[in-house]
């Protein structure tokens, strides 16, 4: 088993192909490091073992990888226009079965209950029995609804929320949810929330109602969408496709796992079913990886591009894009981009600046540590509260191949362990050759000494 501390001590900046300057946050012992796509594009190990951070004395500082997690996206709440629903006291008793109609009266919109084509109750006979909220533009699931209202302090009012597309057929979303407030001020203790638990609207209106005779006057409504979870945003790295027979070959400059391949034809009005294959070492047989359809089409003034082809984290060093059997290929090389998952670390900003991010070494041993070993009392997500160091991608320095002390940049470069095994094998062959040469020399000497 590799000792991370021993590997850290043995590392040298000149062992790595590419360097970046890192601006750390002053007076912060623990910081986050986000690997830029320029560094992802030169990693020579699939598990990012060839990532190091050196301080000003050339010492490698401890690094702990941050696990990849889905990102929680919280949408802000906002206020929505409300319209009072006017009805008679008798109509209020049968609200669930009544249809509504939006009317404009004296320059403002109101909602009236309709029982028949000719029914027009007088204004003096009606009162507000509920409120209509125009939420037809809401597409995401809802978390809760918060009301701003006047009510008697300490006396709960039960609210019911229903939804409808046509203002005739209603479905109940929340029923008899008490709202209340202690004290006369709006910021007094209490609860003015109606949980909606991920309810999804479909071009619906919302109706908020309360019991007849309740001392309740609704002034405004605020709706909070439910938080959503999304996969981390993938990094896009351009690749160069070179013609190869009826297809194209891409030599990947990195060993980073491929999440997807974004392929766009160079010319318009192109559609090509493709087969993707890969290999780890030049010269070995191609193995199938994925299939898909690549297109770039124009219609009514808009352009449609094919979505990325998912690769599910495969790690190869060469890719081949070929048209499906019997299908014409691309007239010119397509535009290809690799989509990679981001990588982040927590590090100890020990030693003096300047700090240098170094990446790119085939066969590097992992030196990563568990997060809990760096963050005292670690709990999941604590790493996201740490300040983030800045990697200056414009400061990139590429080591000339002749100056690299321990890496090879050839496609399919052997690992350090493989080099050691080859050295032992070659040494053994040389020893055997030396023994054979000595034996043959002795035999010749014996032949000459015989009469």
CSV table of C-alpha atoms in Angstrom, one decimal:
chain,number,residue,atom,x,y,z
A,1,UNK,CA,0.0,0.0,0.0
A,2,UNK,CA,1.3,3.5,-0.9
A,3,UNK,CA,2.0,5.8,2.0
A,4,UNK,CA,0.5,9.2,1.0
A,5,UNK,CA,3.0,11.1,3.3
A,6,UNK,CA,6.0,9.3,1.8
A,7,UNK,CA,4.7,10.0,-1.7
A,8,UNK,CA,4.1,13.6,-0.9
A,9,UNK,CA,7.6,14.0,0.4
A,10,UNK,CA,9.1,12.3,-2.8
A,11,UNK,CA,7.2,14.6,-5.2
A,12,UNK,CA,8.9,17.4,-7.1
A,13,UNK,CA,7.3,20.1,-9.2
A,14,UNK,CA,9.5,19.1,-12.2
A,15,UNK,CA,7.9,15.7,-12.2
A,16,UNK,CA,4.7,17.1,-13.6
A,17,UNK,CA,4.0,18.3,-17.2
A,18,UNK,CA,1.9,21.4,-16.5
A,19,UNK,CA,2.0,24.1,-13.8
A,20,UNK,CA,-0.5,26.8,-12.7
A,21,UNK,CA,-0.1,29.7,-10.2
A,22,UNK,CA,-2.6,29.5,-7.4
A,23,UNK,CA,-3.6,32.6,-5.4
A,24,UNK,CA,-4.6,31.4,-1.9
A,25,UNK,CA,-6.9,33.2,0.5
A,26,UNK,CA,-4.9,35.0,3.2
A,27,UNK,CA,-5.2,33.7,6.8
A,28,UNK,CA,-7.2,30.6,5.9
A,29,UNK,CA,-5.7,27.3,6.9
A,30,UNK,CA,-8.1,25.2,5.0
A,31,UNK,CA,-9.2,26.1,1.4
A,32,UNK,CA,-10.9,24.6,-1.6
A,33,UNK,CA,-9.2,24.0,-4.9
A,34,UNK,CA,-11.3,23.7,-8.1
A,35,UNK,CA,-9.5,22.1,-10.9
A,36,UNK,CA,-10.0,24.2,-14.1
A,37,UNK,CA,-10.7,22.5,-17.4
A,38,UNK,CA,-7.2,23.4,-18.6
A,39,UNK,CA,-5.9,21.1,-15.9
A,40,UNK,CA,-8.5,18.4,-16.5
A,41,UNK,CA,-7.3,18.2,-20.1
A,42,UNK,CA,-3.8,17.1,-19.1
A,43,UNK,CA,-4.5,14.6,-16.3
A,44,UNK,CA,-2.6,11.3,-17.0
A,45,UNK,CA,-4.5,9.2,-14.4
A,46,UNK,CA,-8.2,8.3,-14.4
A,47,UNK,CA,-8.5,8.9,-10.7
A,48,UNK,CA,-6.7,12.3,-10.8
A,49,UNK,CA,-3.8,10.8,-8.8
A,50,UNK,CA,-1.4,13.1,-10.6
A,51,UNK,CA,-2.7,16.4,-9.0
A,52,UNK,CA,-0.3,18.1,-6.6
A,53,UNK,CA,-0.1,21.5,-4.9
A,54,UNK,CA,3.3,22.8,-4.0
A,55,UNK,CA,4.1,25.8,-1.7
A,56,UNK,CA,6.9,28.3,-2.2
A,57,UNK,CA,9.5,25.9,-0.9
A,58,UNK,CA,8.6,23.2,-3.4
A,59,UNK,CA,6.8,21.1,-0.7
A,60,UNK,CA,3.7,19.2,-1.6
A,61,UNK,CA,0.8,20.1,0.7
A,62,UNK,CA,-1.9,17.7,1.9
A,63,UNK,CA,-5.0,17.3,-0.4
A,64,UNK,CA,-8.3,15.6,0.2
A,65,UNK,CA,-10.8,15.1,-2.7
A,66,UNK,CA,-14.3,16.4,-2.3
A,67,UNK,CA,-16.9,13.7,-3.3
A,68,UNK,CA,-19.1,14.5,-6.3
A,69,UNK,CA,-22.6,15.3,-5.2
A,70,UNK,CA,-25.7,16.6,-6.9
A,71,UNK,CA,-26.2,20.3,-6.6
A,72,UNK,CA,-29.2,21.6,-4.7
A,73,UNK,CA,-30.8,24.6,-6.6
A,74,UNK,CA,-33.1,26.8,-4.5
A,75,UNK,CA,-35.4,29.0,-6.5
A,76,UNK,CA,-36.3,32.3,-4.9
A,77,UNK,CA,-39.9,33.0,-3.7
A,78,UNK,CA,-41.9,35.7,-5.3
A,79,UNK,CA,-45.2,37.5,-4.9
A,80,UNK,CA,-48.1,36.8,-7.3
A,81,UNK,CA,-51.1,38.9,-8.4
A,82,UNK,CA,-54.2,38.1,-6.5
A,83,UNK,CA,-57.9,38.6,-7.4
A,84,UNK,CA,-60.7,38.6,-4.8
A,85,UNK,CA,-63.5,36.1,-5.4
A,86,UNK,CA,-66.9,37.7,-4.8
A,87,UNK,CA,-69.9,35.6,-4.0
A,88,UNK,CA,-73.1,35.6,-1.9
A,89,UNK,CA,-73.2,34.0,1.5
A,90,UNK,CA,-75.2,31.1,0.1
A,91,UNK,CA,-72.7,30.5,-2.7
A,92,UNK,CA,-69.9,30.4,-0.2
A,93,UNK,CA,-71.4,27.3,1.4
A,94,UNK,CA,-71.0,25.4,-1.9
A,95,UNK,CA,-67.7,26.9,-3.1
A,96,UNK,CA,-66.2,23.5,-4.2
A,97,UNK,CA,-68.9,23.1,-6.9
A,98,UNK,CA,-69.0,26.6,-8.2
A,99,UNK,CA,-67.5,28.0,-11.4
A,100,UNK,CA,-65.6,31.3,-11.6
A,101,UNK,CA,-65.3,34.1,-14.1
A,102,UNK,CA,-62.8,37.0,-14.1
A,103,UNK,CA,-64.4,40.4,-14.7
A,104,UNK,CA,-63.1,43.9,-14.8
A,105,UNK,CA,-65.0,46.4,-12.6
A,106,UNK,CA,-64.1,50.0,-12.0
A,107,UNK,CA,-60.6,49.5,-13.5
A,108,UNK,CA,-59.7,46.4,-11.4
A,109,UNK,CA,-60.1,42.7,-12.0
A,110,UNK,CA,-62.4,40.7,-9.7
A,111,UNK,CA,-63.6,37.1,-9.8
A,112,UNK,CA,-67.3,36.3,-9.6
A,113,UNK,CA,-69.1,33.1,-9.0
A,114,UNK,CA,-71.4,32.0,-11.9
A,115,UNK,CA,-74.4,29.7,-11.4
A,116,UNK,CA,-76.1,30.3,-14.7
A,117,UNK,CA,-75.8,32.4,-17.8
A,118,UNK,CA,-78.1,35.1,-16.6
A,119,UNK,CA,-77.2,35.1,-12.9
A,120,UNK,CA,-75.8,38.5,-11.9
A,121,UNK,CA,-76.1,39.0,-8.1
A,122,UNK,CA,-76.0,42.7,-7.0
A,123,UNK,CA,-72.7,44.1,-5.7
A,124,UNK,CA,-74.3,44.7,-2.3
A,125,UNK,CA,-75.3,41.0,-2.0
A,126,UNK,CA,-71.7,39.8,-2.5
A,127,UNK,CA,-68.6,39.7,-0.3
A,128,UNK,CA,-65.1,38.3,-0.7
A,129,UNK,CA,-65.1,34.6,0.1
A,130,UNK,CA,-61.7,33.5,-1.4
A,131,UNK,CA,-58.8,34.7,-3.5
A,132,UNK,CA,-57.7,33.6,-7.0
A,133,UNK,CA,-54.0,33.5,-7.8
A,134,UNK,CA,-52.9,33.5,-11.5
A,135,UNK,CA,-50.1,30.9,-11.4
A,136,UNK,CA,-50.3,29.6,-14.9
A,137,UNK,CA,-46.7,30.4,-15.7
A,138,UNK,CA,-45.3,28.3,-12.8
A,139,UNK,CA,-43.8,25.1,-14.2
A,140,UNK,CA,-41.6,23.8,-11.4
A,141,UNK,CA,-42.9,21.9,-8.3
A,142,UNK,CA,-43.9,24.1,-5.3
A,143,UNK,CA,-42.6,24.0,-1.8
A,144,UNK,CA,-45.0,26.3,0.1
A,145,UNK,CA,-47.3,29.3,-0.1
A,146,UNK,CA,-47.0,32.2,2.4
A,147,UNK,CA,-49.9,34.6,2.9
A,148,UNK,CA,-49.8,38.2,4.1
A,149,UNK,CA,-53.1,38.8,5.8
A,150,UNK,CA,-54.9,40.6,8.6
A,151,UNK,CA,-56.4,38.3,11.2
A,152,UNK,CA,-57.3,38.4,14.8
A,153,UNK,CA,-54.1,37.7,16.9
A,154,UNK,CA,-54.1,34.3,18.5
A,155,UNK,CA,-57.1,33.0,16.5
A,156,UNK,CA,-56.1,30.5,13.8
A,157,UNK,CA,-57.8,30.6,10.4
A,158,UNK,CA,-58.0,27.4,8.3
A,159,UNK,CA,-57.0,27.9,4.7
A,160,UNK,CA,-57.7,25.6,1.8
A,161,UNK,CA,-55.8,25.7,-1.5
A,162,UNK,CA,-57.2,24.3,-4.7
A,163,UNK,CA,-56.1,24.3,-8.4
A,164,UNK,CA,-57.9,24.5,-11.7
A,165,UNK,CA,-57.2,25.1,-15.4
A,166,UNK,CA,-60.7,26.3,-16.4
A,167,UNK,CA,-62.0,27.8,-13.2
A,168,UNK,CA,-64.7,25.1,-13.1
A,169,UNK,CA,-63.1,21.8,-12.1
A,170,UNK,CA,-61.0,22.1,-9.0
A,171,UNK,CA,-58.6,19.7,-7.2
A,172,UNK,CA,-57.6,20.3,-3.6
A,173,UNK,CA,-53.9,20.7,-2.9
A,174,UNK,CA,-54.1,21.6,0.9
A,175,UNK,CA,-57.1,21.5,3.1
A,176,UNK,CA,-57.8,23.3,6.4
A,177,UNK,CA,-54.2,24.4,7.1
A,178,UNK,CA,-54.2,26.8,10.1
A,179,UNK,CA,-52.4,30.1,9.8
A,180,UNK,CA,-52.1,32.3,12.9
A,181,UNK,CA,-50.1,35.1,14.4
A,182,UNK,CA,-49.5,36.2,18.0
A,183,UNK,CA,-49.3,40.0,18.4
A,184,UNK,CA,-50.6,42.8,16.3
A,185,UNK,CA,-47.5,43.3,14.1
A,186,UNK,CA,-46.7,41.4,10.8
A,187,UNK,CA,-43.4,40.1,12.2
A,188,UNK,CA,-44.9,38.7,15.3
A,189,UNK,CA,-44.5,35.0,16.1
A,190,UNK,CA,-46.8,32.6,14.3
A,191,UNK,CA,-47.1,30.7,11.0
A,192,UNK,CA,-48.5,32.1,7.8
A,193,UNK,CA,-47.3,29.2,5.6
A,194,UNK,CA,-49.3,26.5,3.7
A,195,UNK,CA,-46.9,23.6,2.8
A,196,UNK,CA,-47.5,22.2,-0.7
A,197,UNK,CA,-44.9,19.4,-0.6
A,198,UNK,CA,-43.7,19.3,-4.2
A,199,UNK,CA,-47.1,19.9,-5.9
A,200,UNK,CA,-46.7,20.5,-9.6
A,201,UNK,CA,-49.1,22.9,-11.4
A,202,UNK,CA,-50.1,22.4,-15.0
A,203,UNK,CA,-51.1,25.8,-16.3
A,204,UNK,CA,-53.4,26.2,-13.3
A,205,UNK,CA,-54.9,28.9,-11.2
A,206,UNK,CA,-54.8,28.6,-7.4
A,207,UNK,CA,-57.8,29.4,-5.2
A,208,UNK,CA,-57.3,30.2,-1.5
A,209,UNK,CA,-60.4,30.0,0.6
A,210,UNK,CA,-61.3,30.3,4.3
A,211,UNK,CA,-64.3,29.5,6.5
A,212,UNK,CA,-67.4,31.7,6.3
A,213,UNK,CA,-67.4,34.4,8.9
A,214,UNK,CA,-63.6,34.2,9.6
A,215,UNK,CA,-61.9,37.5,10.5
A,216,UNK,CA,-59.4,37.2,7.6
A,217,UNK,CA,-58.3,39.7,5.0
A,218,UNK,CA,-55.7,38.5,2.4
A,219,UNK,CA,-53.3,41.2,1.2
A,220,UNK,CA,-50.7,39.2,-0.7
A,221,UNK,CA,-49.4,35.8,-1.6
A,222,UNK,CA,-45.8,34.6,-1.9
A,223,UNK,CA,-45.0,31.3,-3.5
A,224,UNK,CA,-41.8,29.4,-3.0
A,225,UNK,CA,-40.8,26.7,-5.6
A,226,UNK,CA,-39.3,23.5,-4.3
A,227,UNK,CA,-35.6,23.1,-4.4
A,228,UNK,CA,-34.3,20.9,-7.2
A,229,UNK,CA,-31.3,18.6,-7.5
A,230,UNK,CA,-29.0,18.7,-10.5
A,231,UNK,CA,-25.9,16.9,-11.4
A,232,UNK,CA,-22.7,19.0,-11.3
A,233,UNK,CA,-22.2,21.1,-14.4
A,234,UNK,CA,-19.8,19.3,-16.8
A,235,UNK,CA,-16.7,20.9,-18.2
A,236,UNK,CA,-16.3,21.1,-21.9
A,237,UNK,CA,-12.9,20.4,-23.5
A,238,UNK,CA,-12.3,20.7,-27.3
A,239,UNK,CA,-10.8,17.8,-29.1
A,240,UNK,CA,-9.2,17.4,-32.5
A,241,UNK,CA,-10.7,14.8,-34.9
A,242,UNK,CA,-8.3,13.6,-37.7
A,243,UNK,CA,-9.5,11.6,-40.8
A,244,UNK,CA,-9.1,7.9,-40.6
A,245,UNK,CA,-10.6,6.0,-43.6
A,246,UNK,CA,-14.3,6.5,-43.5
A,247,UNK,CA,-14.2,8.0,-39.9
A,248,UNK,CA,-12.1,10.1,-37.6
A,249,UNK,CA,-9.7,9.3,-34.8
A,250,UNK,CA,-9.1,11.4,-31.7
A,251,UNK,CA,-5.9,11.0,-29.6
A,252,UNK,CA,-7.0,12.1,-26.1
A,253,UNK,CA,-4.4,14.1,-24.3
A,254,UNK,CA,-5.8,13.1,-20.9
A,255,UNK,CA,-6.9,10.0,-19.0
A,256,UNK,CA,-9.9,11.7,-17.3
A,257,UNK,CA,-13.1,9.6,-17.6
A,258,UNK,CA,-15.4,10.7,-20.4
A,259,UNK,CA,-18.9,11.5,-19.3
A,260,UNK,CA,-20.2,12.4,-22.7
A,261,UNK,CA,-19.0,13.4,-26.2
A,262,UNK,CA,-20.6,16.4,-27.9
A,263,UNK,CA,-20.3,16.0,-31.7
A,264,UNK,CA,-21.5,18.7,-34.1
A,265,UNK,CA,-21.2,18.5,-37.9
A,266,UNK,CA,-19.2,21.3,-39.5
A,267,UNK,CA,-21.7,21.7,-42.3
A,268,UNK,CA,-25.4,22.5,-42.1
A,269,UNK,CA,-28.2,20.0,-42.9
A,270,UNK,CA,-26.2,17.0,-41.8
A,271,UNK,CA,-27.4,13.8,-40.1
A,272,UNK,CA,-25.1,10.9,-39.5
A,273,UNK,CA,-25.7,7.8,-37.3
A,274,UNK,CA,-22.3,7.1,-35.7
A,275,UNK,CA,-20.5,4.3,-33.8
A,276,UNK,CA,-18.0,5.3,-31.1
A,277,UNK,CA,-15.2,3.0,-30.2
A,278,UNK,CA,-12.0,3.3,-28.1
A,279,UNK,CA,-8.8,1.8,-27.0
A,280,UNK,CA,-6.3,2.4,-24.2
A,281,UNK,CA,-3.0,1.8,-26.2
A,282,UNK,CA,-2.3,2.6,-29.8
A,283,UNK,CA,-2.2,-0.6,-31.8
A,284,UNK,CA,-4.7,-2.7,-29.8
A,285,UNK,CA,-8.1,-3.6,-31.2
A,286,UNK,CA,-10.9,-1.0,-31.0
A,287,UNK,CA,-13.8,-1.9,-28.6
A,288,UNK,CA,-17.3,-0.5,-29.0
A,289,UNK,CA,-18.3,2.2,-26.6
A,290,UNK,CA,-21.6,3.9,-27.7
A,291,UNK,CA,-23.8,4.7,-30.7
A,292,UNK,CA,-25.9,7.8,-31.5
A,293,UNK,CA,-27.1,10.1,-34.1
A,294,UNK,CA,-25.2,13.4,-34.9
A,295,UNK,CA,-27.1,16.1,-36.6
A,296,UNK,CA,-27.2,19.8,-37.5
A,297,UNK,CA,-30.5,20.8,-39.0
A,298,UNK,CA,-32.2,24.1,-40.0
A,299,UNK,CA,-35.9,24.6,-39.9
A,300,UNK,CA,-38.0,27.8,-40.0
A,301,UNK,CA,-35.0,30.0,-39.3
A,302,UNK,CA,-33.7,28.0,-36.3
A,303,UNK,CA,-30.9,25.5,-36.0
A,304,UNK,CA,-31.1,22.2,-34.1
A,305,UNK,CA,-28.0,20.4,-32.8
A,306,UNK,CA,-27.9,16.8,-31.6
A,307,UNK,CA,-27.5,16.3,-27.8
A,308,UNK,CA,-24.2,14.9,-26.4
A,309,UNK,CA,-23.7,11.1,-26.6
A,310,UNK,CA,-23.3,9.7,-23.1
A,311,UNK,CA,-20.1,7.8,-22.4
A,312,UNK,CA,-20.7,6.8,-18.8
A,313,UNK,CA,-17.3,7.6,-17.4
A,314,UNK,CA,-15.1,5.5,-19.8
A,315,UNK,CA,-11.4,6.1,-19.7
A,316,UNK,CA,-9.5,5.6,-23.0
A,317,UNK,CA,-6.6,7.2,-24.8
A,318,UNK,CA,-8.0,7.0,-28.4
A,319,UNK,CA,-11.5,7.4,-29.8
A,320,UNK,CA,-12.8,6.5,-33.2
A,321,UNK,CA,-15.9,8.1,-34.7
A,322,UNK,CA,-17.3,6.1,-37.6
A,323,UNK,CA,-20.6,6.3,-39.5
A,324,UNK,CA,-23.0,3.4,-39.2
A,325,UNK,CA,-22.6,0.6,-41.8
A,326,UNK,CA,-23.9,1.7,-45.2
A,327,UNK,CA,-24.3,5.3,-44.2
A,328,UNK,CA,-22.3,8.2,-45.8
A,329,UNK,CA,-19.9,9.8,-43.3
A,330,UNK,CA,-19.0,13.4,-42.6
A,331,UNK,CA,-17.8,15.5,-45.5
A,332,UNK,CA,-15.4,17.4,-43.2
A,333,UNK,CA,-14.2,16.7,-39.6
A,334,UNK,CA,-16.9,17.4,-37.1
A,335,UNK,CA,-16.5,19.7,-34.0
A,336,UNK,CA,-16.0,17.5,-31.0
A,337,UNK,CA,-15.9,18.4,-27.3
A,338,UNK,CA,-15.4,16.1,-24.3
A,339,UNK,CA,-17.7,16.6,-21.3
A,340,UNK,CA,-15.9,15.9,-18.0
A,341,UNK,CA,-17.1,16.0,-14.4
A,342,UNK,CA,-15.5,18.7,-12.3
A,343,UNK,CA,-13.0,17.8,-9.5
A,344,UNK,CA,-12.4,19.7,-6.3
A,345,UNK,CA,-10.1,19.3,-3.3
A,346,UNK,CA,-9.6,20.7,0.2
A,347,UNK,CA,-6.0,21.5,1.0
A,348,UNK,CA,-3.9,22.8,3.9
A,349,UNK,CA,-2.3,26.1,3.0
A,350,UNK,CA,0.9,25.2,4.8
A,351,UNK,CA,4.1,27.0,4.0
A,352,UNK,CA,4.7,30.3,2.3
A,353,UNK,CA,3.5,31.3,-1.2
A,354,UNK,CA,3.7,31.3,-4.1
A,355,UNK,CA,1.6,28.1,-4.5
A,356,UNK,CA,1.8,26.0,-7.7
A,357,UNK,CA,-0.8,23.5,-9.0
A,358,UNK,CA,1.0,20.7,-10.9
A,359,UNK,CA,-0.7,18.1,-13.0
A,360,UNK,CA,0.2,15.5,-15.6
A,361,UNK,CA,2.3,12.5,-14.6
A,362,UNK,CA,1.6,9.0,-15.9
A,363,UNK,CA,1.7,6.3,-13.3
A,364,UNK,CA,1.5,8.7,-10.4
A,365,UNK,CA,0.7,7.3,-7.0
A,366,UNK,CA,-2.3,8.6,-5.2
A,367,UNK,CA,-1.7,10.9,-2.2
A,368,UNK,CA,-5.2,11.9,-1.4
A,369,UNK,CA,-6.4,11.9,2.2
A,370,UNK,CA,-10.0,11.5,3.6
A,371,UNK,CA,-11.8,14.8,4.2
A,372,UNK,CA,-12.3,13.9,7.8
A,373,UNK,CA,-8.6,13.9,8.3
A,374,UNK,CA,-8.3,17.6,7.3
A,375,UNK,CA,-11.6,19.1,8.6
A,376,UNK,CA,-12.0,18.7,12.4
A,377,UNK,CA,-15.5,17.3,13.3
A,378,UNK,CA,-16.3,16.9,9.6
A,379,UNK,CA,-19.9,16.7,8.5
A,380,UNK,CA,-21.1,16.2,5.0
A,381,UNK,CA,-21.1,19.6,3.1
A,382,UNK,CA,-18.8,21.3,5.5
A,383,UNK,CA,-16.2,21.7,2.7
A,384,UNK,CA,-18.5,24.1,0.9
A,385,UNK,CA,-18.2,26.7,3.6
A,386,UNK,CA,-14.4,26.9,3.0
A,387,UNK,CA,-12.9,29.8,1.0
A,388,UNK,CA,-11.8,29.0,-2.6
A,389,UNK,CA,-8.3,29.5,-3.8
A,390,UNK,CA,-8.0,31.0,-7.4
A,391,UNK,CA,-6.2,29.0,-10.1
A,392,UNK,CA,-4.7,31.4,-12.7
A,393,UNK,CA,-5.2,29.5,-15.9
A,394,UNK,CA,-3.4,32.2,-17.9
A,395,UNK,CA,-0.2,31.4,-16.0
A,396,UNK,CA,0.0,27.9,-17.5
A,397,UNK,CA,3.6,26.6,-17.9
A,398,UNK,CA,4.2,23.5,-19.9
A,399,UNK,CA,7.4,21.5,-19.1
A,400,UNK,CA,9.5,20.6,-22.2
A,401,UNK,CA,9.4,16.8,-22.5
A,402,UNK,CA,13.1,16.6,-22.1
A,403,UNK,CA,12.9,18.3,-18.7
A,404,UNK,CA,10.5,15.9,-17.2
A,405,UNK,CA,12.3,13.6,-14.7
A,406,UNK,CA,9.7,10.9,-14.2
A,407,UNK,CA,6.9,10.9,-16.9
A,408,UNK,CA,6.4,9.9,-20.5
A,409,UNK,CA,3.9,11.7,-22.7
A,410,UNK,CA,3.6,9.0,-25.3
A,411,UNK,CA,0.1,7.5,-25.9
A,412,UNK,CA,-0.4,4.5,-23.6
A,413,UNK,CA,2.7,5.3,-21.6
A,414,UNK,CA,3.6,2.5,-19.2
A,415,UNK,CA,3.2,3.1,-15.5
A,416,UNK,CA,6.1,3.4,-13.0
A,417,UNK,CA,5.4,-0.2,-11.8
A,418,UNK,CA,5.6,-1.4,-15.4
A,419,UNK,CA,8.9,0.4,-16.0
A,420,UNK,CA,10.3,-1.3,-12.9
A,421,UNK,CA,9.2,-4.7,-14.1
A,422,UNK,CA,10.8,-4.1,-17.5
A,423,UNK,CA,14.0,-3.0,-15.8
A,424,UNK,CA,14.1,-6.2,-13.7
A,425,UNK,CA,13.4,-8.3,-16.8
A,426,UNK,CA,16.1,-6.6,-18.9
A,427,UNK,CA,18.6,-6.8,-16.0
A,428,UNK,CA,17.9,-10.6,-15.7
A,429,UNK,CA,18.4,-11.1,-19.4
A,430,UNK,CA,21.7,-9.2,-19.2
A,431,UNK,CA,22.9,-11.3,-16.2
A,432,UNK,CA,22.0,-14.6,-18.0
A,433,UNK,CA,23.7,-13.3,-21.1
A,434,UNK,CA,26.8,-12.6,-19.1
A,435,UNK,CA,26.8,-16.1,-17.5
A,436,UNK,CA,26.3,-17.7,-21.0
A,437,UNK,CA,29.2,-15.7,-22.4
A,438,UNK,CA,31.5,-16.7,-19.4
A,439,UNK,CA,30.6,-20.4,-19.9
A,440,UNK,CA,31.3,-20.3,-23.6
A,441,UNK,CA,34.6,-18.6,-23.0
A,442,UNK,CA,35.6,-21.4,-20.5
A,443,UNK,CA,34.6,-24.1,-23.0
A,444,UNK,CA,36.7,-22.5,-25.7
A,445,UNK,CA,39.7,-22.3,-23.3
A,446,UNK,CA,39.2,-26.0,-22.5
A,447,UNK,CA,39.1,-27.0,-26.1
A,448,UNK,CA,42.4,-25.2,-26.8
A,449,UNK,CA,44.1,-26.8,-23.9
A,450,UNK,CA,43.3,-30.4,-25.1
A,451,UNK,CA,46.1,-32.1,-27.1
